[in-house]
CSV table of C-alpha atoms in Angstrom, one decimal:
chain,number,residue,atom,x,y,z
K,26,MET,CA,2.1,31.0,9.6
K,27,THR,CA,3.9,27.7,9.1
K,28,ASP,CA,4.6,25.4,12.0
K,29,PRO,CA,8.4,24.9,12.2
K,30,ALA,CA,7.8,21.1,12.4
K,31,ASP,CA,6.4,21.4,8.8
K,32,ASP,CA,9.9,22.4,7.7
K,33,ALA,CA,11.7,19.5,9.4
K,34,PRO,CA,13.5,17.2,7.0
K,35,LEU,CA,11.7,13.9,6.3
K,36,LYS,CA,13.5,10.6,6.8
K,37,LEU,CA,11.7,7.4,6.0
K,38,LEU,CA,12.7,3.7,6.1
K,39,ALA,CA,10.7,1.0,4.3
K,40,LEU,CA,11.2,-2.7,5.4
K,41,ASP,CA,8.0,-4.2,4.2
K,42,ASP,CA,5.1,-3.5,1.8
K,43,GLU,CA,3.2,-1.4,4.4
K,44,ASP,CA,6.2,0.8,5.0
K,45,LEU,CA,6.6,1.0,1.2
K,46,ALA,CA,3.1,2.3,0.9
K,47,VAL,CA,3.9,5.2,3.2
K,48,LEU,CA,7.1,5.9,1.3
K,49,SER,CA,5.1,5.8,-2.0
K,50,ALA,CA,2.6,8.3,-0.6
K,51,HIS,CA,5.4,10.8,0.4
K,52,LEU,CA,7.1,10.4,-3.0
K,53,GLN,CA,4.0,10.7,-5.2
K,54,ASP,CA,4.7,13.4,-7.8
K,55,PHE,CA,8.5,13.1,-7.2
K,56,VAL,CA,10.2,14.4,-10.3
K,57,LEU,CA,13.7,13.3,-11.3
K,58,LYS,CA,15.9,13.1,-14.4
K,59,VAL,CA,16.7,9.8,-16.0
K,60,GLY,CA,20.4,10.5,-15.5
K,61,ASP,CA,19.9,10.9,-11.7
K,62,ILE,CA,18.9,7.2,-11.4
K,63,VAL,CA,21.9,5.0,-10.6
K,64,TYR,CA,22.1,1.2,-10.3
K,65,LEU,CA,25.2,-0.1,-8.4
K,66,PRO,CA,25.2,-3.9,-9.0
K,67,ARG,CA,28.2,-4.6,-6.7
K,68,GLU,CA,26.4,-2.8,-3.9
K,69,ARG,CA,23.0,-4.2,-5.0
K,70,ARG,CA,21.6,-0.7,-4.7
K,71,LEU,CA,19.4,1.6,-6.8
K,72,ALA,CA,19.7,5.2,-5.9
K,73,PHE,CA,18.1,8.4,-7.2
K,74,VAL,CA,17.7,12.1,-6.3
K,75,GLY,CA,14.9,14.5,-7.3
K,76,ASN,CA,12.3,16.8,-6.0
K,77,ARG,CA,9.2,15.7,-4.0
K,78,ILE,CA,6.0,17.6,-3.1
K,79,ASP,CA,6.0,18.4,0.6
K,80,ARG,CA,2.4,18.2,1.6
K,81,ARG,CA,2.8,18.8,5.3
K,82,ALA,CA,1.8,22.4,5.2
K,83,PRO,CA,-2.0,22.5,4.4
K,84,GLY,CA,-2.8,24.9,1.5
K,85,GLU,CA,0.8,25.3,0.4
K,86,VAL,CA,2.4,23.7,-2.6
K,87,ARG,CA,6.1,23.2,-1.8
K,88,ARG,CA,8.9,21.0,-3.1
K,89,ARG,CA,12.0,19.6,-1.4
K,90,ARG,CA,15.2,18.0,-2.7
K,91,THR,CA,15.2,14.3,-1.6
K,92,ALA,CA,17.4,11.3,-2.1
K,93,ALA,CA,16.3,7.7,-2.0
K,94,HIS,CA,17.8,4.3,-2.3
K,95,PHE,CA,16.8,0.7,-2.3
K,96,ASP,CA,19.1,-2.1,-1.3
K,97,ARG,CA,19.2,-5.9,-1.8
K,98,VAL,CA,18.5,-5.3,-5.5
K,99,THR,CA,19.5,-8.2,-7.7
K,100,ALA,CA,18.2,-6.9,-11.1
K,101,VAL,CA,16.7,-3.8,-12.6
K,102,ARG,CA,14.3,-3.6,-15.6
K,103,ALA,CA,13.0,-0.5,-17.3
K,104,ARG,CA,10.0,0.2,-19.6
K,105,GLY,CA,9.7,3.5,-21.3
K,106,VAL,CA,12.8,4.9,-19.7
K,107,ASP,CA,15.3,6.1,-22.3
K,108,ARG,CA,18.8,6.0,-20.8
K,109,SER,CA,20.2,7.8,-23.9
K,110,ARG,CA,18.2,10.9,-22.7
K,111,PRO,CA,19.7,11.7,-19.2
K,112,ASP,CA,17.9,15.0,-19.0
K,113,ALA,CA,14.4,13.5,-19.6
K,114,VAL,CA,12.2,14.1,-16.6
K,115,LEU,CA,10.1,11.4,-14.9
K,116,ASN,CA,7.2,12.0,-12.6
K,117,LEU,CA,6.7,9.2,-10.1
K,118,LEU,CA,3.1,8.2,-9.5
K,119,ALA,CA,3.5,5.2,-7.1
K,120,ILE,CA,5.8,2.5,-5.7
K,121,GLY,CA,4.4,-1.0,-5.2
K,122,PHE,CA,5.7,-4.4,-4.1
K,123,THR,CA,4.7,-7.8,-5.4
K,124,ALA,CA,6.0,-10.7,-3.4
K,125,SER,CA,7.3,-13.8,-5.2
K,126,ASP,CA,9.1,-16.0,-2.6
K,127,GLU,CA,8.7,-13.9,0.5
K,128,PRO,CA,10.5,-11.8,1.5
K,129,SER,CA,11.8,-11.5,-2.1
K,130,GLY,CA,9.8,-10.0,-4.9
K,131,VAL,CA,9.6,-7.0,-7.3
K,132,ILE,CA,9.4,-3.3,-6.3
K,133,GLU,CA,7.8,-1.4,-9.2
K,134,PHE,CA,8.1,2.4,-9.7
K,135,VAL,CA,5.2,3.6,-11.9
K,136,PHE,CA,5.8,6.9,-13.7
K,137,SER,CA,3.4,9.1,-15.7
K,138,GLY,CA,3.4,8.4,-19.4
K,139,GLY,CA,3.5,4.6,-18.9
K,140,ALA,CA,7.2,4.4,-17.9
K,141,SER,CA,8.2,2.1,-15.1
K,142,LEU,CA,11.2,0.5,-13.3
K,143,GLN,CA,11.1,-3.0,-11.8
K,144,LEU,CA,13.6,-4.0,-9.1
K,145,ASP,CA,14.1,-7.7,-8.3
K,146,VAL,CA,14.8,-7.6,-4.6
K,147,GLU,CA,15.7,-10.1,-1.8
K,148,CYS,CA,13.5,-8.1,0.5
K,149,VAL,CA,12.0,-4.6,0.8
K,150,GLU,CA,14.8,-2.3,2.1
K,151,GLY,CA,14.5,1.4,1.1
K,152,GLN,CA,15.1,4.8,2.5
K,153,ALA,CA,14.3,8.4,1.6
K,154,ALA,CA,15.7,11.5,3.2
K,155,ASP,CA,15.3,15.2,2.5
K,156,LEU,CA,18.4,17.0,1.6
K,157,GLY,CA,17.5,20.7,2.0
K,158,PRO,CA,14.9,23.3,2.7
K,159,VAL,CA,11.5,23.6,1.1
K,160,TRP,CA,10.7,26.1,-1.7
K,161,ALA,CA,7.4,27.2,-3.2
K,162,ALA,CA,6.3,25.1,-6.2
K,163,SER,CA,4.6,26.8,-9.1
K,164,ALA,CA,1.5,24.5,-9.1
K,165,GLU,CA,0.0,21.4,-7.5
K,166,PRO,CA,0.5,18.4,-9.9
K,167,ALA,CA,-2.7,17.2,-11.6
K,168,HIS,CA,-3.4,13.7,-12.7
K,169,ASP,CA,-5.7,12.4,-15.6
K,170,SER,CA,-8.5,10.4,-14.1
K,171,GLU,CA,-8.0,7.8,-16.9
K,172,ALA,CA,-4.3,7.3,-16.2
């Protein structure tokens, strides 16, 4: 039987590289469509929605719809992300931060297949929140050991 706390929506806030590591762990294997990534330059925000693996129930493979956004974004660069294919699916492996002139730096999203997004940011300021209930996933994601 699943503990009701395992079904509670997750809400995370990242304000430094340590927080970002926690966010990255919860968003590992997050899948999203290219068309669901939006950069709003006036608001200095990058936002996206997709499905994350919910690992809080041991032995169960579940997904959950989740939205995330990062603020204080001054520029976005992409490698291996084809904006002309909005239905292409990306699988997030990790999110990292490299400081330049602290607290500013670059937040990098690393996706399977060598794709990535780099955000130039004034500081780390990101959030993720679950949008709905969990559902059973067909399989646990697998990763190549050479990736």
